[in-house]
PDB file of C-alpha atoms and ligand atoms in Angstrom:
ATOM      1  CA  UNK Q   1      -6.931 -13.778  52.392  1.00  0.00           C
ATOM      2  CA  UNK Q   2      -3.424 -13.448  50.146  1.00  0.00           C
ATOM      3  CA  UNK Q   3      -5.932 -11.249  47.647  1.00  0.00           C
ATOM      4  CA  UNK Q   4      -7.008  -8.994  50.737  1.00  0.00           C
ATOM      5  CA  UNK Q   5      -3.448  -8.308  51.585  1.00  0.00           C
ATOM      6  CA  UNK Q   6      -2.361  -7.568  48.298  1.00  0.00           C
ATOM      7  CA  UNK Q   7      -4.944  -5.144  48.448  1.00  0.00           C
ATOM      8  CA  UNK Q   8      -4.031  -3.632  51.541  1.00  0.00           C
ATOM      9  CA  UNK Q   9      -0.755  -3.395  50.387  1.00  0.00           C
ATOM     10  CA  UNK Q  10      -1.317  -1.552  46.847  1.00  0.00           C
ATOM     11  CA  UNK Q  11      -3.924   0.723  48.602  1.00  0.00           C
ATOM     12  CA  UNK Q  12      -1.239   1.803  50.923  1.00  0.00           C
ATOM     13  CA  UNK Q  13       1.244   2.257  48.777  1.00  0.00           C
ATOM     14  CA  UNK Q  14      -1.311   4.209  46.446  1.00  0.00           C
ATOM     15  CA  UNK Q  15      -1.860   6.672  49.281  1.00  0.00           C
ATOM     16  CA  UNK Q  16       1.782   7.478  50.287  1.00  0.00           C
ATOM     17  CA  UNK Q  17       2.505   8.209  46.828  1.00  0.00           C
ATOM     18  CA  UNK Q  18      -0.038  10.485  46.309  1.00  0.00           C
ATOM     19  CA  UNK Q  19       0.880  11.859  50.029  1.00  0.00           C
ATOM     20  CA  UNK Q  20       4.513  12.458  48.592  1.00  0.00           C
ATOM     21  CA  UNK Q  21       3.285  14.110  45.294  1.00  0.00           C
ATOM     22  CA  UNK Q  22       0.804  16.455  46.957  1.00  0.00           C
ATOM     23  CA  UNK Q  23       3.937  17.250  49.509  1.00  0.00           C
ATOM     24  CA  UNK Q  24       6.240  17.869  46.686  1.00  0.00           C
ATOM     25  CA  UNK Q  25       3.553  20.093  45.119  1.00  0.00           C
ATOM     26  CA  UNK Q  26       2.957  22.106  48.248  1.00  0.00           C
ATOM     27  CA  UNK Q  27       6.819  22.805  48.494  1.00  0.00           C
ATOM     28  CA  UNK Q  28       6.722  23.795  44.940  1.00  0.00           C
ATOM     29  CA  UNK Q  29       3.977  25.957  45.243  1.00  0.00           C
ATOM     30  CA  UNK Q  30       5.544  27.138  48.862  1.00  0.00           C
ATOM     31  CA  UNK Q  31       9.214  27.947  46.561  1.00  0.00           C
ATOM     32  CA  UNK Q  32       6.656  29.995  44.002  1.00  0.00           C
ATOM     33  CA  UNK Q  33       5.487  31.969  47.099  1.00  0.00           C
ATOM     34  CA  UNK Q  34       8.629  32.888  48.474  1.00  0.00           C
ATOM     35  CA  UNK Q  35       9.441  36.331  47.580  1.00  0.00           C
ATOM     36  CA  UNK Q  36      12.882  37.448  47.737  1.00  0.00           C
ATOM     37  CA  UNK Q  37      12.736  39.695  50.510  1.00  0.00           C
ATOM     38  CA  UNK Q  38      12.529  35.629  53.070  1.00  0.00           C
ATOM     39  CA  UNK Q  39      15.906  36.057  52.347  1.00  0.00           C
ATOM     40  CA  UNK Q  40      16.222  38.233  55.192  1.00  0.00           C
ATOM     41  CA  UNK Q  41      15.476  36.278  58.519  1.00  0.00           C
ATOM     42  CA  UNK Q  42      14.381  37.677  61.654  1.00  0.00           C
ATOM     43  CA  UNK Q  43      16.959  36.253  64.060  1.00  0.00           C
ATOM     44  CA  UNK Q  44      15.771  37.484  67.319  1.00  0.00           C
ATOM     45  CA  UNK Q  45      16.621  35.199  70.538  1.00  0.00           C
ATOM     46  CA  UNK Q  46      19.164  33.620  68.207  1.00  0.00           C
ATOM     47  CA  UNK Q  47      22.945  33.572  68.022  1.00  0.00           C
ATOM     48  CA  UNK Q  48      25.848  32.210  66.124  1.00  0.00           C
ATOM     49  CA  UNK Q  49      28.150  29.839  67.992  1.00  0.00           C
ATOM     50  CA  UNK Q  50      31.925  29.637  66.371  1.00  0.00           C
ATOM     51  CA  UNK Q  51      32.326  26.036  68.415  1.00  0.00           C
ATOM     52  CA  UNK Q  52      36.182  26.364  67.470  1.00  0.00           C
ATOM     53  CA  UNK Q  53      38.946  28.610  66.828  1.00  0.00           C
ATOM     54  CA  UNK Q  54      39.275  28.320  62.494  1.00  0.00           C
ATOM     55  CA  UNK Q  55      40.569  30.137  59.758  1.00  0.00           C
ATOM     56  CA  UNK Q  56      37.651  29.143  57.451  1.00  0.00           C
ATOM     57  CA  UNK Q  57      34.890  29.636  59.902  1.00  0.00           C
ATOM     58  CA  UNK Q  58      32.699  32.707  59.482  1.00  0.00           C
ATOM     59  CA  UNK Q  59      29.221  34.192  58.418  1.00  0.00           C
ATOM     60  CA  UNK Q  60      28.652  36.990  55.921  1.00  0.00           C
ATOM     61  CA  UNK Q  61      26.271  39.624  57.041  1.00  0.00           C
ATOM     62  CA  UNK Q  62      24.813  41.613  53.994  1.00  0.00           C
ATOM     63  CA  UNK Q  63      24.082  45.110  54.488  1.00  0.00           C
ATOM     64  CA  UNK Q  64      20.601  46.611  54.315  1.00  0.00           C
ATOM     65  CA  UNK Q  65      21.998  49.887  52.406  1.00  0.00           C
ATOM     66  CA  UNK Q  66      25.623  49.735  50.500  1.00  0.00           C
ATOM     67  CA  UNK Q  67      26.683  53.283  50.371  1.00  0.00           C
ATOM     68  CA  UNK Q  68      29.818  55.554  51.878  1.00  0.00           C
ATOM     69  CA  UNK Q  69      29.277  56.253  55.377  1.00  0.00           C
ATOM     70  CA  UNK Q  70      30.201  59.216  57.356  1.00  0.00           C
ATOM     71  CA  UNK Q  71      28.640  58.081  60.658  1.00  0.00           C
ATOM     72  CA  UNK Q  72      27.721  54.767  61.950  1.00  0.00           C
ATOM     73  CA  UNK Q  73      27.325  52.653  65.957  1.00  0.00           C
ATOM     74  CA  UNK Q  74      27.437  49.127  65.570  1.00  0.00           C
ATOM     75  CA  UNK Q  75      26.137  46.627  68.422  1.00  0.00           C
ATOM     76  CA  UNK Q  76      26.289  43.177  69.156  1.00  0.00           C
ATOM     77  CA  UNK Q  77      26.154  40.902  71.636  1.00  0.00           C
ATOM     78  CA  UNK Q  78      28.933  38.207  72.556  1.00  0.00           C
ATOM     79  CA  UNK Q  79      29.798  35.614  74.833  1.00  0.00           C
ATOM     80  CA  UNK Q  80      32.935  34.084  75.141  1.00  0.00           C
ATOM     81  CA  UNK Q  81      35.796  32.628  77.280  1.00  0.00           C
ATOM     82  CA  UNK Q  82      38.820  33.664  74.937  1.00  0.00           C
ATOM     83  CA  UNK Q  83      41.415  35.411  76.848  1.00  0.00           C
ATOM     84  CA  UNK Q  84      43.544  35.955  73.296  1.00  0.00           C
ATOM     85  CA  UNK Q  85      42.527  38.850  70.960  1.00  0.00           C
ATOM     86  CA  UNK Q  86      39.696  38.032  68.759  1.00  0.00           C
ATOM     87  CA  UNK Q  87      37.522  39.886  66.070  1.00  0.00           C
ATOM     88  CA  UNK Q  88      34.235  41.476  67.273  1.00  0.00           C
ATOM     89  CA  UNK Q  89      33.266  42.539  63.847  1.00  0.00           C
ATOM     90  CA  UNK Q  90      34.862  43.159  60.755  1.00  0.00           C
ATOM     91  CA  UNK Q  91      33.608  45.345  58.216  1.00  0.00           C
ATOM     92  CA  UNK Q  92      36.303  45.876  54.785  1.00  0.00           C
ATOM     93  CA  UNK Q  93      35.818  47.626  51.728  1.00  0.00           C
ATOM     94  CA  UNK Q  94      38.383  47.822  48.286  1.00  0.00           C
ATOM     95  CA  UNK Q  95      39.677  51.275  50.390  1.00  0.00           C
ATOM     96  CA  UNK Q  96      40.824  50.023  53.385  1.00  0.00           C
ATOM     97  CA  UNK Q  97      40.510  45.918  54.961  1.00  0.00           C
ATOM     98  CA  UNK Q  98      40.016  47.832  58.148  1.00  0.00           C
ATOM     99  CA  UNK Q  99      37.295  50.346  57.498  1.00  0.00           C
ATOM    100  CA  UNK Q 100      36.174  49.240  60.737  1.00  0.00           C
ATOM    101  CA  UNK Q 101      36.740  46.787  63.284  1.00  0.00           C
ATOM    102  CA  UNK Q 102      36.039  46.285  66.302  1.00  0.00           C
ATOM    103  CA  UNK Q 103      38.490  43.979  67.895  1.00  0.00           C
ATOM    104  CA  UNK Q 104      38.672  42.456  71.329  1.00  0.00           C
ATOM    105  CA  UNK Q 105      43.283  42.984  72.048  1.00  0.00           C
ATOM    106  CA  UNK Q 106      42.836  41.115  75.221  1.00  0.00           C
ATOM    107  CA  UNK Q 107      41.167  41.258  78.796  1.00  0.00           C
ATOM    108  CA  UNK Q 108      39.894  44.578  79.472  1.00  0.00           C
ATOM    109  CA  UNK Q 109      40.983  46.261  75.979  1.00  0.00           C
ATOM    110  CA  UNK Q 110      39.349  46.548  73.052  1.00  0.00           C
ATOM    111  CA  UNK Q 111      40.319  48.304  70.030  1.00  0.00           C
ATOM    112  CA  UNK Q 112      38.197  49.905  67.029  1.00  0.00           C
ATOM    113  CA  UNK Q 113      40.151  50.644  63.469  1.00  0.00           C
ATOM    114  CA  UNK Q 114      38.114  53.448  61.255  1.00  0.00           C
ATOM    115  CA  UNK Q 115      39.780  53.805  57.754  1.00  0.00           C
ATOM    116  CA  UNK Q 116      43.186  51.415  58.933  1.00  0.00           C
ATOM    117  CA  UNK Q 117      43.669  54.204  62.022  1.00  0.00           C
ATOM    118  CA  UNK Q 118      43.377  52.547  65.502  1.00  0.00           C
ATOM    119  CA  UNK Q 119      42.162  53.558  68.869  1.00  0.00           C
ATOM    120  CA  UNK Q 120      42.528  51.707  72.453  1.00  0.00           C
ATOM    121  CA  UNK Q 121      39.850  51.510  74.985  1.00  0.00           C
ATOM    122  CA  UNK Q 122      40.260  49.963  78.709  1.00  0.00           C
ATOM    123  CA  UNK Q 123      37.472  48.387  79.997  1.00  0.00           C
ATOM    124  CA  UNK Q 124      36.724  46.711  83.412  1.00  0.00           C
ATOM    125  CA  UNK Q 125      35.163  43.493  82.082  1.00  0.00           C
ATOM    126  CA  UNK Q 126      33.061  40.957  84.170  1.00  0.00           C
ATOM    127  CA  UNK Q 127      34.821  37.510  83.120  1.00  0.00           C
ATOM    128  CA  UNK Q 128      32.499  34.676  81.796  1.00  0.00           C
ATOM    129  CA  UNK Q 129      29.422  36.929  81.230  1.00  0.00           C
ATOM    130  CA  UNK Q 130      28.330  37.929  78.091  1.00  0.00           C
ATOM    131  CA  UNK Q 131      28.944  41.902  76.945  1.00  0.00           C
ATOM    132  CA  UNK Q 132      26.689  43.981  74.947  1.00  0.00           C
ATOM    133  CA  UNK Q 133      28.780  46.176  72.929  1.00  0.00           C
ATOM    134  CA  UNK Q 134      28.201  49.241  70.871  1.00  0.00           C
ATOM    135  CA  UNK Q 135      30.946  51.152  68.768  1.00  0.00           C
ATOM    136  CA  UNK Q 136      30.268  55.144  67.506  1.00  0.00           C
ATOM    137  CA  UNK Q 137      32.012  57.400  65.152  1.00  0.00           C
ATOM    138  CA  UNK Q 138      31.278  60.558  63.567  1.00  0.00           C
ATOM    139  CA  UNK Q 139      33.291  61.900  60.446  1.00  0.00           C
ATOM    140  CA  UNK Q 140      32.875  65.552  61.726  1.00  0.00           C
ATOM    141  CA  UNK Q 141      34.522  65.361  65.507  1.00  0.00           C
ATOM    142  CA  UNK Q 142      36.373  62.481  65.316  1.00  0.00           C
ATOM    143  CA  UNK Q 143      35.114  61.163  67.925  1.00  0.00           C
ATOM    144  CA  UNK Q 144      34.621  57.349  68.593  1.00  0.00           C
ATOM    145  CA  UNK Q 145      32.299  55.769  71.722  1.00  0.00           C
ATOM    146  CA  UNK Q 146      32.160  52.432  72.886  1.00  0.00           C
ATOM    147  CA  UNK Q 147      29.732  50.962  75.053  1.00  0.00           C
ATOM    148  CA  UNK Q 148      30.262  47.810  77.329  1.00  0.00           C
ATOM    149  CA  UNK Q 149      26.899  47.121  79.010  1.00  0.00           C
ATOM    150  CA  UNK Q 150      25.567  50.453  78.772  1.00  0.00           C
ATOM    151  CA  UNK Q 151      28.274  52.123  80.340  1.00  0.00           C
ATOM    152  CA  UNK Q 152      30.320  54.439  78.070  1.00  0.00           C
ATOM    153  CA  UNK Q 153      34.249  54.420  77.647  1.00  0.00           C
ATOM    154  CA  UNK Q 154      36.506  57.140  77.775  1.00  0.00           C
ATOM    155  CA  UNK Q 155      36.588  58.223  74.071  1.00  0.00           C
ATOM    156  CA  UNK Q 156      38.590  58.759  71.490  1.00  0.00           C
ATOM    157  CA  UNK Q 157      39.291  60.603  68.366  1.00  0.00           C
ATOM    158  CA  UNK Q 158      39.944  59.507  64.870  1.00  0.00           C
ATOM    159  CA  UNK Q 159      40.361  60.012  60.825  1.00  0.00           C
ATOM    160  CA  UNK Q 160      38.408  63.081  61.446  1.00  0.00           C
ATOM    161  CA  UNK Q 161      36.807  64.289  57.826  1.00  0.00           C
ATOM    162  CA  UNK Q 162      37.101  60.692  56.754  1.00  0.00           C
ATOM    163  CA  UNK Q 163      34.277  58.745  54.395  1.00  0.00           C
ATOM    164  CA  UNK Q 164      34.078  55.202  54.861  1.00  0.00           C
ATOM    165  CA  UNK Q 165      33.662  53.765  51.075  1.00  0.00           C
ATOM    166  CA  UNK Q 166      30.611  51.342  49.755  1.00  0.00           C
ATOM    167  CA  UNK Q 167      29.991  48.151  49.275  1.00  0.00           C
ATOM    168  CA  UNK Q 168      31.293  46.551  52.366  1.00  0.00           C
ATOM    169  CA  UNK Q 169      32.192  42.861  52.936  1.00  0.00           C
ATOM    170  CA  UNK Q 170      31.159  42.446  56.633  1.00  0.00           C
ATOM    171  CA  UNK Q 171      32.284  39.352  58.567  1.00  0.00           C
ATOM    172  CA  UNK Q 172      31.570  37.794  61.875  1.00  0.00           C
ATOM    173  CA  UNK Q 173      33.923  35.787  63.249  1.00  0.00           C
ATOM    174  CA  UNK Q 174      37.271  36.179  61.562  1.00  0.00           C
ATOM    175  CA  UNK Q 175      39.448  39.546  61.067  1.00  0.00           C
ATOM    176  CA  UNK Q 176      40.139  40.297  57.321  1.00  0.00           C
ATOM    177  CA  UNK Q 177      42.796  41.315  56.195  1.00  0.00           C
ATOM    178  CA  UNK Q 178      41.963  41.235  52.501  1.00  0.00           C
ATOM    179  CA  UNK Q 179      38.460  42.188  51.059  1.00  0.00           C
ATOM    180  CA  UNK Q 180      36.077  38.674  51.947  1.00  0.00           C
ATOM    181  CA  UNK Q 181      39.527  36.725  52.881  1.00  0.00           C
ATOM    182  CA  UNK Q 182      42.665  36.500  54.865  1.00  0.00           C
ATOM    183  CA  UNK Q 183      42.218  34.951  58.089  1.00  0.00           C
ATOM    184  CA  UNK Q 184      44.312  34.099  61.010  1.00  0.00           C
ATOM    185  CA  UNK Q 185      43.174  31.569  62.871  1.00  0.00           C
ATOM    186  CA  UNK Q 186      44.883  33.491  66.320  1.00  0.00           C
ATOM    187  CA  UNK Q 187      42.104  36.469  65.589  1.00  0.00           C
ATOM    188  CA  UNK Q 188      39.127  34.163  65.596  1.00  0.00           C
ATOM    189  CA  UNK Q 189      36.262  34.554  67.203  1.00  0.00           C
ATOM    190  CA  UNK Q 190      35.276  31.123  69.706  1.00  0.00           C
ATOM    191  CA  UNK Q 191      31.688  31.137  71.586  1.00  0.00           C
ATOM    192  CA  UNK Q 192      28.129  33.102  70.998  1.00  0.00           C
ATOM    193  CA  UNK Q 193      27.666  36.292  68.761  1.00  0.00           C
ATOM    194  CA  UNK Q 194      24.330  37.703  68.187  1.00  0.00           C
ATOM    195  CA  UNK Q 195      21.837  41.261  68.075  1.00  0.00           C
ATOM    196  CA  UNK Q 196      24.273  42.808  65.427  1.00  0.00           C
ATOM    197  CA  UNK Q 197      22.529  45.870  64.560  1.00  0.00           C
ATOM    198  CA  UNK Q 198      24.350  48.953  63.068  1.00  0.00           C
ATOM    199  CA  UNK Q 199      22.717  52.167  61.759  1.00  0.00           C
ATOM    200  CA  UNK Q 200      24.370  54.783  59.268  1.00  0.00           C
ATOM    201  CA  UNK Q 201      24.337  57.867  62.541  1.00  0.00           C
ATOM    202  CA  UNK Q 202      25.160  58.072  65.786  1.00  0.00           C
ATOM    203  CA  UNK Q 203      22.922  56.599  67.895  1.00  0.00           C
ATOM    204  CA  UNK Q 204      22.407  58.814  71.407  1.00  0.00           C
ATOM    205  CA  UNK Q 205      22.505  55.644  73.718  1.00  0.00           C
ATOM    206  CA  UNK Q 206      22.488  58.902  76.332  1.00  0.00           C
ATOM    207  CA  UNK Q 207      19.531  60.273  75.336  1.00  0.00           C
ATOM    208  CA  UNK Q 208      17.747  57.005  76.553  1.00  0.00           C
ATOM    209  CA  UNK Q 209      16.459  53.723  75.063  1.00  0.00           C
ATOM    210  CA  UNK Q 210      17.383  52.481  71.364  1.00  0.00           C
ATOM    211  CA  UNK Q 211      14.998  50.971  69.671  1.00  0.00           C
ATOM    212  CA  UNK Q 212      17.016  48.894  67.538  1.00  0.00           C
ATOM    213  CA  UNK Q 213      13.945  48.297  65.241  1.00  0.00           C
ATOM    214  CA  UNK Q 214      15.102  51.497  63.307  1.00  0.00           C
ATOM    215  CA  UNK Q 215      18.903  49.890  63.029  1.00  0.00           C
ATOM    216  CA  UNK Q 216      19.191  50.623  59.137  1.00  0.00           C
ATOM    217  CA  UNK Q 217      21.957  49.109  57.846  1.00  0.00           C
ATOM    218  CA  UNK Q 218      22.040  45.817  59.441  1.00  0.00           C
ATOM    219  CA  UNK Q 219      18.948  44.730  61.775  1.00  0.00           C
ATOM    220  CA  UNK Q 220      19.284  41.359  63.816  1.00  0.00           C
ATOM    221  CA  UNK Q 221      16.017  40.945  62.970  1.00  0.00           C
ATOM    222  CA  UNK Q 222      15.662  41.220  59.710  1.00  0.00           C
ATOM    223  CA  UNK Q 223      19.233  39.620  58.163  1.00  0.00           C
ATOM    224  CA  UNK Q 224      20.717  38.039  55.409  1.00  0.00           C
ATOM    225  CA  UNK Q 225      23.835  35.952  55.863  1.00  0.00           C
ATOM    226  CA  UNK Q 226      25.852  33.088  55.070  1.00  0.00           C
ATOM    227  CA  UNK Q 227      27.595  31.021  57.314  1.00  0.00           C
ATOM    228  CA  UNK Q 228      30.698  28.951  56.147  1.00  0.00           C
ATOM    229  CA  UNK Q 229      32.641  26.419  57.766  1.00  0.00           C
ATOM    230  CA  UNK Q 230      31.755  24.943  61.264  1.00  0.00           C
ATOM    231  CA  UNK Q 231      28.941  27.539  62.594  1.00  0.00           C
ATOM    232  CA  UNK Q 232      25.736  26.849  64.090  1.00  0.00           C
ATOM    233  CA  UNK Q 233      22.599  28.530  64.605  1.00  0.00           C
ATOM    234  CA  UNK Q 234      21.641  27.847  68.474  1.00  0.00           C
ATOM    235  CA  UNK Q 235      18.601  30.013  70.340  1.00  0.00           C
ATOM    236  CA  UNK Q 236      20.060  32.751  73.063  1.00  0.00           C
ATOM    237  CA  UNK Q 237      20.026  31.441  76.480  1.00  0.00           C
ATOM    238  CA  UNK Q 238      21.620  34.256  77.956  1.00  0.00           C
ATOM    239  CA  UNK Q 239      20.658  38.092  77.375  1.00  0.00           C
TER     240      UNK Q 239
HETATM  241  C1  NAG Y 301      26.828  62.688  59.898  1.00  0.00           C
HETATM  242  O1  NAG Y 301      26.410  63.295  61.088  1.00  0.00           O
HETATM  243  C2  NAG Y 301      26.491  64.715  61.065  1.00  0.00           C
HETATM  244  C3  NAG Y 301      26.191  65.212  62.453  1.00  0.00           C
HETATM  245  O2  NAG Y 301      24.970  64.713  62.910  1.00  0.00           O
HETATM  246  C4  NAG Y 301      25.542  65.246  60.012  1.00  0.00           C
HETATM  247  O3  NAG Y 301      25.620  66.647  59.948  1.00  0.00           O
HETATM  248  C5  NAG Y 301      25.922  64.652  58.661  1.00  0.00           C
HETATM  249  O4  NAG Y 301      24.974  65.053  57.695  1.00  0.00           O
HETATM  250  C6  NAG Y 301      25.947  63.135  58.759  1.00  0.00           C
HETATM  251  N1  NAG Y 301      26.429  62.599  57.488  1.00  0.00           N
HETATM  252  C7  NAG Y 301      25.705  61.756  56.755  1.00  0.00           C
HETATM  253  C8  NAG Y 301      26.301  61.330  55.456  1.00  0.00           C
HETATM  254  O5  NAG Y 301      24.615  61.319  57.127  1.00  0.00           O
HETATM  255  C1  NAG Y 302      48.778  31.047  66.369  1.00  0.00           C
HETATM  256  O1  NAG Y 302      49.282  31.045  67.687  1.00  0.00           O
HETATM  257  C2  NAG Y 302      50.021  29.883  68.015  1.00  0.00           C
HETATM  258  C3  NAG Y 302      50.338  29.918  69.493  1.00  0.00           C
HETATM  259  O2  NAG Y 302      50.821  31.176  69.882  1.00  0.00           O
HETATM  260  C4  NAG Y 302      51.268  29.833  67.124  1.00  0.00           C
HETATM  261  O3  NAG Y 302      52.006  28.671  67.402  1.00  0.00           O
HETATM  262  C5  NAG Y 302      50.825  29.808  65.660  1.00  0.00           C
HETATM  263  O4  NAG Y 302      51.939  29.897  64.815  1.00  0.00           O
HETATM  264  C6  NAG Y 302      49.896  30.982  65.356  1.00  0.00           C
HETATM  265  N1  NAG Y 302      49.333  30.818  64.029  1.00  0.00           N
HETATM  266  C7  NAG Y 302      49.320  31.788  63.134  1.00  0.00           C
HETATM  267  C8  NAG Y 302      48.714  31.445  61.812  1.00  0.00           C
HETATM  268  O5  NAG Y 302      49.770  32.913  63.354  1.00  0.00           O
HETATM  269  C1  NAG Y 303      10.561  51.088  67.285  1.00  0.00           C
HETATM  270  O1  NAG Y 303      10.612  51.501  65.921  1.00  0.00           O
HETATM  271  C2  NAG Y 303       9.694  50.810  65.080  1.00  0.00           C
HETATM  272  C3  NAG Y 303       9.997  51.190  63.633  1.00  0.00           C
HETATM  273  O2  NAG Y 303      10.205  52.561  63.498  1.00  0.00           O
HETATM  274  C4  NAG Y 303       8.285  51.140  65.523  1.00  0.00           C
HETATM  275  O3  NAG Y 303       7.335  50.460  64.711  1.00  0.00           O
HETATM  276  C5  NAG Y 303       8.101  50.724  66.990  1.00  0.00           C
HETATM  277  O4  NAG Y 303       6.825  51.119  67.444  1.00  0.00           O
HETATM  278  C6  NAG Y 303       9.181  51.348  67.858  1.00  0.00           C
HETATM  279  N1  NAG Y 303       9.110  50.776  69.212  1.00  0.00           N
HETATM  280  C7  NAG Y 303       9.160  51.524  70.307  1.00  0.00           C
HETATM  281  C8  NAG Y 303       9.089  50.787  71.600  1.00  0.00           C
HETATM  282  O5  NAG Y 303       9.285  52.739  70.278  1.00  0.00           O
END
């Protein structure tokens, strides 16, 4: 009886190790596989929540192309109950901290900075809902859009003739005010960000529907990041 358990024992034992070692060697084999293009993850139907305001909380979006822009429209969707000015999206380079961003001043205002020179926009904004904004500016007018929800803002004009440099550090969450650095935890973002998408032209959101798909320099759905601090990765609930 003692012998048959003994045996039962070992022969159990025998199989979970060989369990874990053919495990270990599928992972292996699985890390072999990888190529380095799974660094970019497609994100769609999830979001980044920012569960409190920080200075050290943020995620690092890397560009799909790194050069000097004359054009660009970013969008991204966000979800929040902050009534204090926050960063939408922050994009420096060694030229200028503010290259762009997009920047939430309060209730109803929202301002975007192209090369450090800033522009206001009023906007009648649904409280508690989530917004689905989109930013445009082209080097050759001037002239800046931004979208709430489809519905475009009076525009402005700006750092007409301007070229935004390469090599961007581009940060969710937190406004920089040095290249990768310089938070304040009063400008942080609290709540849901997601479907960041921005292309290198203007995209004619009044020509019809965007297929976001063709979003070339950074595509929700095909992104690498890093997240530091206290983020999480949560699925969207809400569109
Ligand atoms: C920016 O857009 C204008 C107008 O469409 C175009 O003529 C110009 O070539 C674009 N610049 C770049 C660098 O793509
Ligand atoms: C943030 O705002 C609070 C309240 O207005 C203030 O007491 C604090 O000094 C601010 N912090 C920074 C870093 O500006
Ligand atoms: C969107 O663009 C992608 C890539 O160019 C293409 O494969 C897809 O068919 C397009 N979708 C629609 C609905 O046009």
């Amino acid at each position: 009886m003692e012998k048959w358990l003994l045996w039962t024992l070992l022969l159990i034992t025998f199989s979970r190790t060989m369990a874990l070692t053919e495990n270990h060697e599928e992972e292996n084999k699985e890390r072999q596989r990888l190529p380095t293009q799974s660094l970019y993850k497609d994100l769609h139907r999830k979001v980044f929540l920012f569960p409190a305001s920080s200075a050290d909380s943020y995620v690092t979006l890397s560009p799909l192309k790194n050069t000097e822009l004359q054009n660009f429209t970013v969008c991204l969707w966000t979800y929040t109950e902050l009534t204090r000015g926050y960063s939408v999206f922050s994009y420096a380079t060694q030229a200028s901290t503010n290259e762009i961003l997009l920047f939430r001043d309060s209730v109803g205002q929202y301002s975007l900075t192209v090369g450090s020179e800033e522009v206001t926009f009023q906007v009648q904004e649904p409280s508690f809902t989530p917004i689905n904004i989109c930013a445009t500016w082209a080097s050759a007018s001037g002239v800046a859009e931004i979208w709430v929800d489809g519905i475009p803002l009076v525009r402005k004009v700006l750092k007409q003739g301007y070229t935004l440099s390469a090599n961007a550090m581009i940060i969710l969450g937190q406004d920089q005010d040095s290249y990768g650095g310089g938070f304040d935890i009063n400008q942080s973002f609290l709540g849901e960000i997601g479907n960041v998408y921005m292309w290198d032209y203007v995209v004619p959101f009044h020509e019809g529907k965007t297929n976001c798909s063709q979003a070339n320099v950074l595509n929700w759905k095909k992104m690498k990041y890093e997240k530091m601090g206290h983020v999480i990765m949560v699925p969207q609930l809400r569109d």
